[in-house]
Amino acid sequence: MSAAGHPAAGGQARAYVPDSVETPRMPVTPRQALPAGACDTHCHVFGPYDRFPLQHPSSYAAPDAPASRYLRMLDTLGASRGVLVQPAPYGTNPDALLDALREGAGRLRGIAVADPSVTDAQLQALHDGGVRGLRFVEARDPAGNLFPGSVGFDQVAALAPRMKQFGLHAQLWAPCDTYLRHLPELAKLDLPLVIDHLGSLVPARGEADAVFQLLRGLLADGRIWMKLTVCRVGAAPDYENARFIHDAFTAANPDQVLWGSDWPFVRMGAAAPSADALVDLAHDWLGNDALRKQVWVDNPERLYGFA
């Protein structure tokens, strides 16, 4: 990965252009049709790298996943709406995200990354551009350092008052045990909290797992939202070992669960699923049209402010 010799837009980080890129797996049309107004609430865009270089070296193969390819993916799934999440290699630079939201022409919303140094004007610009939340990641390397480009959970409280002012929620991703240390306090902030990827739970721990119990309780109480991105927790190809988690969370609070594919499936390489298979799986697991509409249409419409 080569580093350009100029400051990146929106910050002082260097700009990194990948030496090679990985073409993400594209779906075919699902066997089961999504309901009208369906939303995939968890995807990422990367590039084009000549316009939007990375702000930090990526720890995974950089995907060739610009907005145009992402929108084709949504169209193939039959999803009329989508939510894009800022990936860590872009740090706090929202240029690629905001450009994709503009290209989406109203059908997309975004989750950006910011630290407490962000100005009110920048937060307003993010909201005006379609951003409805900020992502916080509490994943660390063996030396205890956050992944480059991440903003940790310890910054949520400092940003919370201004996030509420500008209509932004907090999206959280961490290894599962980390939630035991942080969520009880974060849940007191009176700020919507969205948990990524089924809380990164380990299915083999079963329902007695303390993290599972914590997350299900907070969800049942309406204090968190949960993303049902099963491919990050379950075992391919059928993810059946994670079904009890999916079903327990959906039953605990069907008003605050969301579906996401996680395209373009970074770090997964040849093991990446096809998003159409994930649609068909969710259609089966959700079980009835009323719940499907709730999870795919009504809940994201309410959280992300779709018209």
PDB file of C-alpha atoms in Angstrom:
ATOM      1  CA  MET A   1       0.000   0.000   0.000  1.00  0.00           C
ATOM      2  CA  SER A   2       1.537   3.264  -1.099  1.00  0.00           C
ATOM      3  CA  ALA A   3       1.235   6.505   0.830  1.00  0.00           C
ATOM      4  CA  ALA A   4       0.590   9.738  -1.000  1.00  0.00           C
ATOM      5  CA  GLY A   5       2.688  12.671   0.070  1.00  0.00           C
ATOM      6  CA  HIS A   6      -0.090  15.093   0.885  1.00  0.00           C
ATOM      7  CA  PRO A   7      -2.467  15.588   3.833  1.00  0.00           C
ATOM      8  CA  ALA A   8      -5.789  13.849   3.517  1.00  0.00           C
ATOM      9  CA  ALA A   9      -8.932  15.912   3.157  1.00  0.00           C
ATOM     10  CA  GLY A  10     -10.488  16.596   6.522  1.00  0.00           C
ATOM     11  CA  GLY A  11      -7.385  15.884   8.582  1.00  0.00           C
ATOM     12  CA  GLN A  12      -3.622  15.618   8.808  1.00  0.00           C
ATOM     13  CA  ALA A  13      -3.335  11.854   8.170  1.00  0.00           C
ATOM     14  CA  ARG A  14      -1.460  10.685   5.115  1.00  0.00           C
ATOM     15  CA  ALA A  15      -3.453   9.285   2.199  1.00  0.00           C
ATOM     16  CA  TYR A  16      -2.934   5.601   1.432  1.00  0.00           C
ATOM     17  CA  VAL A  17      -3.700   4.163  -1.978  1.00  0.00           C
ATOM     18  CA  PRO A  18      -3.850   0.337  -2.030  1.00  0.00           C
ATOM     19  CA  ASP A  19      -1.400  -1.359  -4.358  1.00  0.00           C
ATOM     20  CA  SER A  20      -4.062  -3.960  -5.142  1.00  0.00           C
ATOM     21  CA  VAL A  21      -7.762  -4.321  -4.403  1.00  0.00           C
ATOM     22  CA  GLU A  22     -10.108  -7.242  -3.832  1.00  0.00           C
ATOM     23  CA  THR A  23     -13.274  -7.530  -5.891  1.00  0.00           C
ATOM     24  CA  PRO A  24     -16.140  -8.225  -3.473  1.00  0.00           C
ATOM     25  CA  ARG A  25     -18.569 -11.045  -4.014  1.00  0.00           C
ATOM     26  CA  MET A  26     -21.699  -9.784  -5.739  1.00  0.00           C
ATOM     27  CA  PRO A  27     -25.112 -11.318  -5.135  1.00  0.00           C
ATOM     28  CA  VAL A  28     -27.682 -12.727  -7.503  1.00  0.00           C
ATOM     29  CA  THR A  29     -31.396 -12.061  -7.112  1.00  0.00           C
ATOM     30  CA  PRO A  30     -32.641 -13.680  -3.880  1.00  0.00           C
ATOM     31  CA  ARG A  31     -35.185 -16.470  -4.150  1.00  0.00           C
ATOM     32  CA  GLN A  32     -37.394 -14.555  -1.711  1.00  0.00           C
ATOM     33  CA  ALA A  33     -38.406 -10.989  -2.523  1.00  0.00           C
ATOM     34  CA  LEU A  34     -37.734  -8.289   0.032  1.00  0.00           C
ATOM     35  CA  PRO A  35     -40.717  -6.200   1.128  1.00  0.00           C
ATOM     36  CA  ALA A  36     -41.184  -2.785  -0.455  1.00  0.00           C
ATOM     37  CA  GLY A  37     -38.992  -0.220   1.290  1.00  0.00           C
ATOM     38  CA  ALA A  38     -36.555  -2.828   2.646  1.00  0.00           C
ATOM     39  CA  CYS A  39     -33.243  -1.589   4.052  1.00  0.00           C
ATOM     40  CA  ASP A  40     -29.842  -3.255   4.363  1.00  0.00           C
ATOM     41  CA  THR A  41     -28.552  -1.445   7.441  1.00  0.00           C
ATOM     42  CA  HIS A  42     -24.890  -2.479   7.379  1.00  0.00           C
ATOM     43  CA  CYS A  43     -22.561  -2.092   4.403  1.00  0.00           C
ATOM     44  CA  HIS A  44     -19.342  -0.222   3.601  1.00  0.00           C
ATOM     45  CA  VAL A  45     -18.011   1.650   0.585  1.00  0.00           C
ATOM     46  CA  PHE A  46     -14.341   1.953  -0.341  1.00  0.00           C
ATOM     47  CA  GLY A  47     -12.918   4.100  -3.127  1.00  0.00           C
ATOM     48  CA  PRO A  48     -12.567   4.899  -5.911  1.00  0.00           C
ATOM     49  CA  TYR A  49      -9.108   5.177  -4.390  1.00  0.00           C
ATOM     50  CA  ASP A  50      -7.893   7.850  -6.800  1.00  0.00           C
ATOM     51  CA  ARG A  51     -10.606  10.107  -5.349  1.00  0.00           C
ATOM     52  CA  PHE A  52     -10.932   8.695  -1.847  1.00  0.00           C
ATOM     53  CA  PRO A  53      -7.649   7.212  -0.612  1.00  0.00           C
ATOM     54  CA  LEU A  54      -7.574   5.568   2.795  1.00  0.00           C
ATOM     55  CA  GLN A  55      -6.456   7.623   5.778  1.00  0.00           C
ATOM     56  CA  HIS A  56      -4.781   4.698   7.565  1.00  0.00           C
ATOM     57  CA  PRO A  57      -3.144   1.514   6.271  1.00  0.00           C
ATOM     58  CA  SER A  58      -5.757  -1.217   6.123  1.00  0.00           C
ATOM     59  CA  SER A  59      -5.261  -4.404   8.136  1.00  0.00           C
ATOM     60  CA  TYR A  60      -7.292  -6.315   5.531  1.00  0.00           C
ATOM     61  CA  ALA A  61      -7.403  -6.567   1.749  1.00  0.00           C
ATOM     62  CA  ALA A  62      -8.857  -3.312   0.460  1.00  0.00           C
ATOM     63  CA  PRO A  63     -12.139  -3.952  -1.376  1.00  0.00           C
ATOM     64  CA  ASP A  64     -12.976  -2.463  -4.748  1.00  0.00           C
ATOM     65  CA  ALA A  65     -16.342  -1.312  -3.419  1.00  0.00           C
ATOM     66  CA  PRO A  66     -17.225   2.184  -4.646  1.00  0.00           C
ATOM     67  CA  ALA A  67     -20.726   3.589  -4.351  1.00  0.00           C
ATOM     68  CA  SER A  68     -21.681   2.540  -7.879  1.00  0.00           C
ATOM     69  CA  ARG A  69     -20.939  -1.130  -7.173  1.00  0.00           C
ATOM     70  CA  TYR A  70     -22.668  -0.939  -3.795  1.00  0.00           C
ATOM     71  CA  LEU A  71     -25.826   0.509  -5.359  1.00  0.00           C
ATOM     72  CA  ARG A  72     -25.839  -2.313  -7.933  1.00  0.00           C
ATOM     73  CA  MET A  73     -25.612  -4.756  -5.044  1.00  0.00           C
ATOM     74  CA  LEU A  74     -28.625  -3.181  -3.326  1.00  0.00           C
ATOM     75  CA  ASP A  75     -30.592  -3.212  -6.575  1.00  0.00           C
ATOM     76  CA  THR A  76     -29.831  -6.898  -7.099  1.00  0.00           C
ATOM     77  CA  LEU A  77     -31.083  -7.704  -3.603  1.00  0.00           C
ATOM     78  CA  GLY A  78     -34.211  -5.652  -4.186  1.00  0.00           C
ATOM     79  CA  ALA A  79     -33.386  -3.315  -1.280  1.00  0.00           C
ATOM     80  CA  SER A  80     -34.642   0.192  -1.906  1.00  0.00           C
ATOM     81  CA  ARG A  81     -32.731   1.630   1.075  1.00  0.00           C
ATOM     82  CA  GLY A  82     -29.329   1.190   2.647  1.00  0.00           C
ATOM     83  CA  VAL A  83     -27.129   2.338   5.511  1.00  0.00           C
ATOM     84  CA  LEU A  84     -23.396   2.815   4.994  1.00  0.00           C
ATOM     85  CA  VAL A  85     -20.990   2.507   7.900  1.00  0.00           C
ATOM     86  CA  GLN A  86     -17.640   4.289   7.860  1.00  0.00           C
ATOM     87  CA  PRO A  87     -14.836   1.666   7.856  1.00  0.00           C
ATOM     88  CA  ALA A  88     -11.829   2.193  10.134  1.00  0.00           C
ATOM     89  CA  PRO A  89      -9.222   2.756   7.358  1.00  0.00           C
ATOM     90  CA  TYR A  90     -11.004   6.012   6.502  1.00  0.00           C
ATOM     91  CA  GLY A  91     -10.624   7.256  10.066  1.00  0.00           C
ATOM     92  CA  THR A  92     -12.644  10.396  10.696  1.00  0.00           C
ATOM     93  CA  ASN A  93     -12.572  11.543   7.052  1.00  0.00           C
ATOM     94  CA  PRO A  94     -16.173  11.310   5.773  1.00  0.00           C
ATOM     95  CA  ASP A  95     -15.546  12.245   2.138  1.00  0.00           C
ATOM     96  CA  ALA A  96     -16.144   8.795   0.602  1.00  0.00           C
ATOM     97  CA  LEU A  97     -19.188   8.231   2.792  1.00  0.00           C
ATOM     98  CA  LEU A  98     -20.786  11.593   2.043  1.00  0.00           C
ATOM     99  CA  ASP A  99     -20.134  11.196  -1.678  1.00  0.00           C
ATOM    100  CA  ALA A 100     -21.881   7.813  -1.633  1.00  0.00           C
ATOM    101  CA  LEU A 101     -24.834   9.290   0.246  1.00  0.00           C
ATOM    102  CA  ARG A 102     -25.144  11.979  -2.396  1.00  0.00           C
ATOM    103  CA  GLU A 103     -25.037   9.346  -5.138  1.00  0.00           C
ATOM    104  CA  GLY A 104     -27.790   7.468  -3.342  1.00  0.00           C
ATOM    105  CA  ALA A 105     -30.108  10.437  -3.908  1.00  0.00           C
ATOM    106  CA  GLY A 106     -32.120   9.993  -0.719  1.00  0.00           C
ATOM    107  CA  ARG A 107     -32.203   6.204  -0.484  1.00  0.00           C
ATOM    108  CA  LEU A 108     -29.155   5.985   1.820  1.00  0.00           C
ATOM    109  CA  ARG A 109     -28.168   6.983   5.332  1.00  0.00           C
ATOM    110  CA  GLY A 110     -24.711   6.955   6.889  1.00  0.00           C
ATOM    111  CA  ILE A 111     -22.827   6.199  10.087  1.00  0.00           C
ATOM    112  CA  ALA A 112     -19.678   8.326  10.339  1.00  0.00           C
ATOM    113  CA  VAL A 113     -16.717   8.400  12.745  1.00  0.00           C
ATOM    114  CA  ALA A 114     -15.792  11.435  14.840  1.00  0.00           C
ATOM    115  CA  ASP A 115     -13.932  12.197  18.035  1.00  0.00           C
ATOM    116  CA  PRO A 116     -14.639  15.010  20.540  1.00  0.00           C
ATOM    117  CA  SER A 117     -12.571  17.475  18.505  1.00  0.00           C
ATOM    118  CA  VAL A 118     -15.310  17.545  15.847  1.00  0.00           C
ATOM    119  CA  THR A 119     -16.969  20.937  15.555  1.00  0.00           C
ATOM    120  CA  ASP A 120     -20.665  21.683  15.696  1.00  0.00           C
ATOM    121  CA  ALA A 121     -20.483  22.842  12.089  1.00  0.00           C
ATOM    122  CA  GLN A 122     -19.003  19.500  11.059  1.00  0.00           C
ATOM    123  CA  LEU A 123     -21.679  17.579  12.944  1.00  0.00           C
ATOM    124  CA  GLN A 124     -24.354  19.662  11.257  1.00  0.00           C
ATOM    125  CA  ALA A 125     -22.769  18.997   7.861  1.00  0.00           C
ATOM    126  CA  LEU A 126     -22.754  15.261   8.568  1.00  0.00           C
ATOM    127  CA  HIS A 127     -26.439  15.291   9.467  1.00  0.00           C
ATOM    128  CA  ASP A 128     -27.284  17.441   6.455  1.00  0.00           C
ATOM    129  CA  GLY A 129     -25.439  14.913   4.284  1.00  0.00           C
ATOM    130  CA  GLY A 130     -27.522  11.985   5.531  1.00  0.00           C
ATOM    131  CA  VAL A 131     -25.475  10.762   8.513  1.00  0.00           C
ATOM    132  CA  ARG A 132     -27.583   9.572  11.432  1.00  0.00           C
ATOM    133  CA  GLY A 133     -25.010   8.084  13.797  1.00  0.00           C
ATOM    134  CA  LEU A 134     -21.367   7.825  14.832  1.00  0.00           C
ATOM    135  CA  ARG A 135     -19.510   4.529  15.118  1.00  0.00           C
ATOM    136  CA  PHE A 136     -17.347   3.632  18.086  1.00  0.00           C
ATOM    137  CA  VAL A 137     -15.053   0.604  18.052  1.00  0.00           C
ATOM    138  CA  GLU A 138     -13.463  -0.926  21.132  1.00  0.00           C
ATOM    139  CA  ALA A 139     -11.262  -3.511  19.426  1.00  0.00           C
ATOM    140  CA  ARG A 140      -7.576  -3.489  20.318  1.00  0.00           C
ATOM    141  CA  ASP A 141      -4.384  -5.149  19.171  1.00  0.00           C
ATOM    142  CA  PRO A 142      -2.259  -7.309  21.508  1.00  0.00           C
ATOM    143  CA  ALA A 143      -0.449  -4.186  22.697  1.00  0.00           C
ATOM    144  CA  GLY A 144      -3.746  -2.624  23.782  1.00  0.00           C
ATOM    145  CA  ASN A 145      -3.955  -0.071  20.976  1.00  0.00           C
ATOM    146  CA  LEU A 146      -7.191   0.669  19.161  1.00  0.00           C
ATOM    147  CA  PHE A 147      -7.310  -0.333  15.518  1.00  0.00           C
ATOM    148  CA  PRO A 148      -6.033   2.636  13.447  1.00  0.00           C
ATOM    149  CA  GLY A 149      -8.864   4.955  12.533  1.00  0.00           C
ATOM    150  CA  SER A 150     -11.124   3.882  15.397  1.00  0.00           C
ATOM    151  CA  VAL A 151     -12.682   5.986  18.134  1.00  0.00           C
ATOM    152  CA  GLY A 152     -13.122   4.041  21.369  1.00  0.00           C
ATOM    153  CA  PHE A 153     -16.065   3.618  23.710  1.00  0.00           C
ATOM    154  CA  ASP A 154     -14.444   6.001  26.202  1.00  0.00           C
ATOM    155  CA  GLN A 155     -15.303   8.887  23.865  1.00  0.00           C
ATOM    156  CA  VAL A 156     -19.048   8.265  23.682  1.00  0.00           C
ATOM    157  CA  ALA A 157     -19.971  10.115  26.881  1.00  0.00           C
ATOM    158  CA  ALA A 158     -18.035  13.225  25.855  1.00  0.00           C
ATOM    159  CA  LEU A 159     -19.837  13.347  22.512  1.00  0.00           C
ATOM    160  CA  ALA A 160     -23.280  12.268  23.714  1.00  0.00           C
ATOM    161  CA  PRO A 161     -24.794  15.725  24.425  1.00  0.00           C
ATOM    162  CA  ARG A 162     -23.869  17.018  20.991  1.00  0.00           C
ATOM    163  CA  MET A 163     -24.884  13.775  19.308  1.00  0.00           C
ATOM    164  CA  LYS A 164     -28.361  14.210  20.795  1.00  0.00           C
ATOM    165  CA  GLN A 165     -28.384  17.847  19.680  1.00  0.00           C
ATOM    166  CA  PHE A 166     -27.641  16.878  16.079  1.00  0.00           C
ATOM    167  CA  GLY A 167     -29.865  13.803  15.911  1.00  0.00           C
ATOM    168  CA  LEU A 168     -27.097  11.200  15.932  1.00  0.00           C
ATOM    169  CA  HIS A 169     -27.057   7.822  17.673  1.00  0.00           C
ATOM    170  CA  ALA A 170     -24.063   5.689  18.689  1.00  0.00           C
ATOM    171  CA  GLN A 171     -23.197   2.499  16.858  1.00  0.00           C
ATOM    172  CA  LEU A 172     -20.951   0.148  18.846  1.00  0.00           C
ATOM    173  CA  TRP A 173     -18.689  -2.697  17.794  1.00  0.00           C
ATOM    174  CA  ALA A 174     -16.421  -4.702  20.090  1.00  0.00           C
ATOM    175  CA  PRO A 175     -15.484  -8.243  21.081  1.00  0.00           C
ATOM    176  CA  CYS A 176     -18.377  -9.576  23.137  1.00  0.00           C
ATOM    177  CA  ASP A 177     -16.803  -9.484  26.613  1.00  0.00           C
ATOM    178  CA  THR A 178     -16.029  -5.787  26.197  1.00  0.00           C
ATOM    179  CA  TYR A 179     -19.733  -4.995  26.440  1.00  0.00           C
ATOM    180  CA  LEU A 180     -19.813  -6.273  30.019  1.00  0.00           C
ATOM    181  CA  ARG A 181     -17.412  -3.500  31.024  1.00  0.00           C
ATOM    182  CA  HIS A 182     -18.958  -0.657  29.063  1.00  0.00           C
ATOM    183  CA  LEU A 183     -22.639  -1.141  28.252  1.00  0.00           C
ATOM    184  CA  PRO A 184     -24.152  -0.708  31.730  1.00  0.00           C
ATOM    185  CA  GLU A 185     -22.754   2.843  31.874  1.00  0.00           C
ATOM    186  CA  LEU A 186     -23.318   3.683  28.201  1.00  0.00           C
ATOM    187  CA  ALA A 187     -26.951   2.652  28.516  1.00  0.00           C
ATOM    188  CA  LYS A 188     -27.433   5.457  31.069  1.00  0.00           C
ATOM    189  CA  LEU A 189     -26.593   8.185  28.535  1.00  0.00           C
ATOM    190  CA  ASP A 190     -30.140   8.527  27.139  1.00  0.00           C
ATOM    191  CA  LEU A 191     -28.655   8.048  23.668  1.00  0.00           C
ATOM    192  CA  PRO A 192     -29.795   5.412  21.180  1.00  0.00           C
ATOM    193  CA  LEU A 193     -27.179   2.633  21.096  1.00  0.00           C
ATOM    194  CA  VAL A 194     -26.959   0.245  18.137  1.00  0.00           C
ATOM    195  CA  ILE A 195     -24.942  -2.934  18.678  1.00  0.00           C
ATOM    196  CA  ASP A 196     -23.193  -4.420  15.664  1.00  0.00           C
ATOM    197  CA  HIS A 197     -23.183  -8.046  14.581  1.00  0.00           C
ATOM    198  CA  LEU A 198     -25.318  -9.776  17.237  1.00  0.00           C
ATOM    199  CA  GLY A 199     -22.995  -8.405  19.895  1.00  0.00           C
ATOM    200  CA  SER A 200     -20.098 -10.497  18.517  1.00  0.00           C
ATOM    201  CA  LEU A 201     -21.395 -13.336  20.695  1.00  0.00           C
ATOM    202  CA  VAL A 202     -19.821 -16.795  20.750  1.00  0.00           C
ATOM    203  CA  PRO A 203     -22.638 -19.278  20.058  1.00  0.00           C
ATOM    204  CA  ALA A 204     -20.845 -22.123  21.833  1.00  0.00           C
ATOM    205  CA  ARG A 205     -21.279 -20.298  25.140  1.00  0.00           C
ATOM    206  CA  GLY A 206     -25.036 -20.760  24.898  1.00  0.00           C
ATOM    207  CA  GLU A 207     -27.826 -18.841  26.585  1.00  0.00           C
ATOM    208  CA  ALA A 208     -26.102 -18.889  29.984  1.00  0.00           C
ATOM    209  CA  ASP A 209     -23.384 -16.550  28.679  1.00  0.00           C
ATOM    210  CA  ALA A 210     -23.337 -13.345  30.738  1.00  0.00           C
ATOM    211  CA  VAL A 211     -22.928 -11.181  27.634  1.00  0.00           C
ATOM    212  CA  PHE A 212     -25.927 -12.794  25.953  1.00  0.00           C
ATOM    213  CA  GLN A 213     -27.975 -12.217  29.076  1.00  0.00           C
ATOM    214  CA  LEU A 214     -26.880  -8.568  29.320  1.00  0.00           C
ATOM    215  CA  LEU A 215     -27.626  -7.799  25.676  1.00  0.00           C
ATOM    216  CA  ARG A 216     -30.984  -9.557  25.658  1.00  0.00           C
ATOM    217  CA  GLY A 217     -32.012  -7.726  28.835  1.00  0.00           C
ATOM    218  CA  LEU A 218     -31.006  -4.294  27.561  1.00  0.00           C
ATOM    219  CA  LEU A 219     -32.735  -4.982  24.252  1.00  0.00           C
ATOM    220  CA  ALA A 220     -35.915  -6.128  25.986  1.00  0.00           C
ATOM    221  CA  ASP A 221     -35.859  -2.916  28.034  1.00  0.00           C
ATOM    222  CA  GLY A 222     -35.535  -0.818  24.872  1.00  0.00           C
ATOM    223  CA  ARG A 223     -32.118   0.519  25.861  1.00  0.00           C
ATOM    224  CA  ILE A 224     -30.229  -0.821  22.833  1.00  0.00           C
ATOM    225  CA  TRP A 225     -30.861  -1.754  19.206  1.00  0.00           C
ATOM    226  CA  MET A 226     -29.347  -4.896  17.661  1.00  0.00           C
ATOM    227  CA  LYS A 227     -28.073  -5.647  14.161  1.00  0.00           C
ATOM    228  CA  LEU A 228     -28.833  -9.174  12.984  1.00  0.00           C
ATOM    229  CA  THR A 229     -25.667  -9.628  10.918  1.00  0.00           C
ATOM    230  CA  VAL A 230     -25.429 -13.387  11.377  1.00  0.00           C
ATOM    231  CA  CYS A 231     -22.443 -13.971   9.073  1.00  0.00           C
ATOM    232  CA  ARG A 232     -20.117 -12.421  11.676  1.00  0.00           C
ATOM    233  CA  VAL A 233     -21.205 -14.789  14.446  1.00  0.00           C
ATOM    234  CA  GLY A 234     -22.575 -18.009  12.990  1.00  0.00           C
ATOM    235  CA  ALA A 235     -20.820 -20.816  11.155  1.00  0.00           C
ATOM    236  CA  ALA A 236     -21.245 -20.890   7.376  1.00  0.00           C
ATOM    237  CA  PRO A 237     -23.036 -21.955   5.311  1.00  0.00           C
ATOM    238  CA  ASP A 238     -26.314 -22.138   7.257  1.00  0.00           C
ATOM    239  CA  TYR A 239     -25.341 -20.216  10.464  1.00  0.00           C
ATOM    240  CA  GLU A 240     -27.653 -22.530  12.382  1.00  0.00           C
ATOM    241  CA  ASN A 241     -25.480 -22.386  15.503  1.00  0.00           C
ATOM    242  CA  ALA A 242     -26.335 -18.677  15.809  1.00  0.00           C
ATOM    243  CA  ARG A 243     -30.061 -19.056  15.268  1.00  0.00           C
ATOM    244  CA  PHE A 244     -30.898 -19.129  18.970  1.00  0.00           C
ATOM    245  CA  ILE A 245     -29.206 -15.727  19.359  1.00  0.00           C
ATOM    246  CA  HIS A 246     -31.054 -14.252  16.378  1.00  0.00           C
ATOM    247  CA  ASP A 247     -34.405 -15.611  17.547  1.00  0.00           C
ATOM    248  CA  ALA A 248     -33.914 -14.580  21.188  1.00  0.00           C
ATOM    249  CA  PHE A 249     -33.065 -11.000  20.243  1.00  0.00           C
ATOM    250  CA  THR A 250     -35.909 -10.749  17.743  1.00  0.00           C
ATOM    251  CA  ALA A 251     -38.363 -12.032  20.343  1.00  0.00           C
ATOM    252  CA  ALA A 252     -36.964  -9.757  23.077  1.00  0.00           C
ATOM    253  CA  ASN A 253     -37.805  -6.582  21.166  1.00  0.00           C
ATOM    254  CA  PRO A 254     -38.951  -6.875  17.537  1.00  0.00           C
ATOM    255  CA  ASP A 255     -39.200  -3.061  17.400  1.00  0.00           C
ATOM    256  CA  GLN A 256     -35.438  -2.577  17.826  1.00  0.00           C
ATOM    257  CA  VAL A 257     -33.742  -5.177  15.668  1.00  0.00           C
ATOM    258  CA  LEU A 258     -32.264  -4.432  12.239  1.00  0.00           C
ATOM    259  CA  TRP A 259     -31.014  -6.564   9.353  1.00  0.00           C
ATOM    260  CA  GLY A 260     -27.668  -6.007   7.639  1.00  0.00           C
ATOM    261  CA  SER A 261     -25.660  -8.010   5.125  1.00  0.00           C
ATOM    262  CA  ASP A 262     -22.203  -6.552   5.993  1.00  0.00           C
ATOM    263  CA  TRP A 263     -21.236  -6.370   2.305  1.00  0.00           C
ATOM    264  CA  PRO A 264     -18.419  -6.257   1.073  1.00  0.00           C
ATOM    265  CA  PHE A 265     -17.494  -8.727   3.840  1.00  0.00           C
ATOM    266  CA  VAL A 266     -14.051  -7.414   4.772  1.00  0.00           C
ATOM    267  CA  ARG A 267     -11.610  -9.910   6.307  1.00  0.00           C
ATOM    268  CA  MET A 268     -13.674 -12.825   5.010  1.00  0.00           C
ATOM    269  CA  GLY A 269     -11.960 -13.440   1.670  1.00  0.00           C
ATOM    270  CA  ALA A 270     -13.075 -16.653  -0.032  1.00  0.00           C
ATOM    271  CA  ALA A 271     -15.333 -17.408   2.939  1.00  0.00           C
ATOM    272  CA  ALA A 272     -17.520 -14.364   2.211  1.00  0.00           C
ATOM    273  CA  PRO A 273     -21.192 -15.268   1.867  1.00  0.00           C
ATOM    274  CA  SER A 274     -23.427 -14.085  -0.920  1.00  0.00           C
ATOM    275  CA  ALA A 275     -25.809 -11.390   0.254  1.00  0.00           C
ATOM    276  CA  ASP A 276     -28.750 -12.989  -1.545  1.00  0.00           C
ATOM    277  CA  ALA A 277     -28.287 -16.147   0.551  1.00  0.00           C
ATOM    278  CA  LEU A 278     -28.374 -13.992   3.685  1.00  0.00           C
ATOM    279  CA  VAL A 279     -31.656 -12.433   2.518  1.00  0.00           C
ATOM    280  CA  ASP A 280     -33.172 -15.866   1.964  1.00  0.00           C
ATOM    281  CA  LEU A 281     -31.948 -17.051   5.353  1.00  0.00           C
ATOM    282  CA  ALA A 282     -33.438 -14.037   7.141  1.00  0.00           C
ATOM    283  CA  HIS A 283     -36.709 -14.481   5.274  1.00  0.00           C
ATOM    284  CA  ASP A 284     -36.880 -18.031   6.614  1.00  0.00           C
ATOM    285  CA  TRP A 285     -35.816 -17.205  10.184  1.00  0.00           C
ATOM    286  CA  LEU A 286     -38.129 -14.199  10.554  1.00  0.00           C
ATOM    287  CA  GLY A 287     -40.994 -16.494   9.710  1.00  0.00           C
ATOM    288  CA  ASN A 288     -43.898 -14.206   8.776  1.00  0.00           C
ATOM    289  CA  ASP A 289     -44.535 -11.170   6.620  1.00  0.00           C
ATOM    290  CA  ALA A 290     -45.443  -8.880   9.510  1.00  0.00           C
ATOM    291  CA  LEU A 291     -42.106  -9.430  11.241  1.00  0.00           C
ATOM    292  CA  ARG A 292     -40.224  -9.210   7.957  1.00  0.00           C
ATOM    293  CA  LYS A 293     -41.744  -5.803   7.277  1.00  0.00           C
ATOM    294  CA  GLN A 294     -40.977  -4.694  10.818  1.00  0.00           C
ATOM    295  CA  VAL A 295     -37.296  -5.672  10.635  1.00  0.00           C
ATOM    296  CA  TRP A 296     -36.573  -4.732   7.037  1.00  0.00           C
ATOM    297  CA  VAL A 297     -38.769  -1.634   6.649  1.00  0.00           C
ATOM    298  CA  ASP A 298     -40.371  -0.139   9.752  1.00  0.00           C
ATOM    299  CA  ASN A 299     -37.486  -0.280  12.229  1.00  0.00           C
ATOM    300  CA  PRO A 300     -34.819   1.236   9.946  1.00  0.00           C
ATOM    301  CA  GLU A 301     -37.305   3.807   8.708  1.00  0.00           C
ATOM    302  CA  ARG A 302     -37.797   4.982  12.282  1.00  0.00           C
ATOM    303  CA  LEU A 303     -34.163   4.854  13.439  1.00  0.00           C
ATOM    304  CA  TYR A 304     -32.528   6.353  10.345  1.00  0.00           C
ATOM    305  CA  GLY A 305     -35.254   8.839   9.440  1.00  0.00           C
ATOM    306  CA  PHE A 306     -36.202   7.599   6.001  1.00  0.00           C
ATOM    307  CA  ALA A 307     -39.124   9.482   4.515  1.00  0.00           C
TER     308      ALA A 307
END
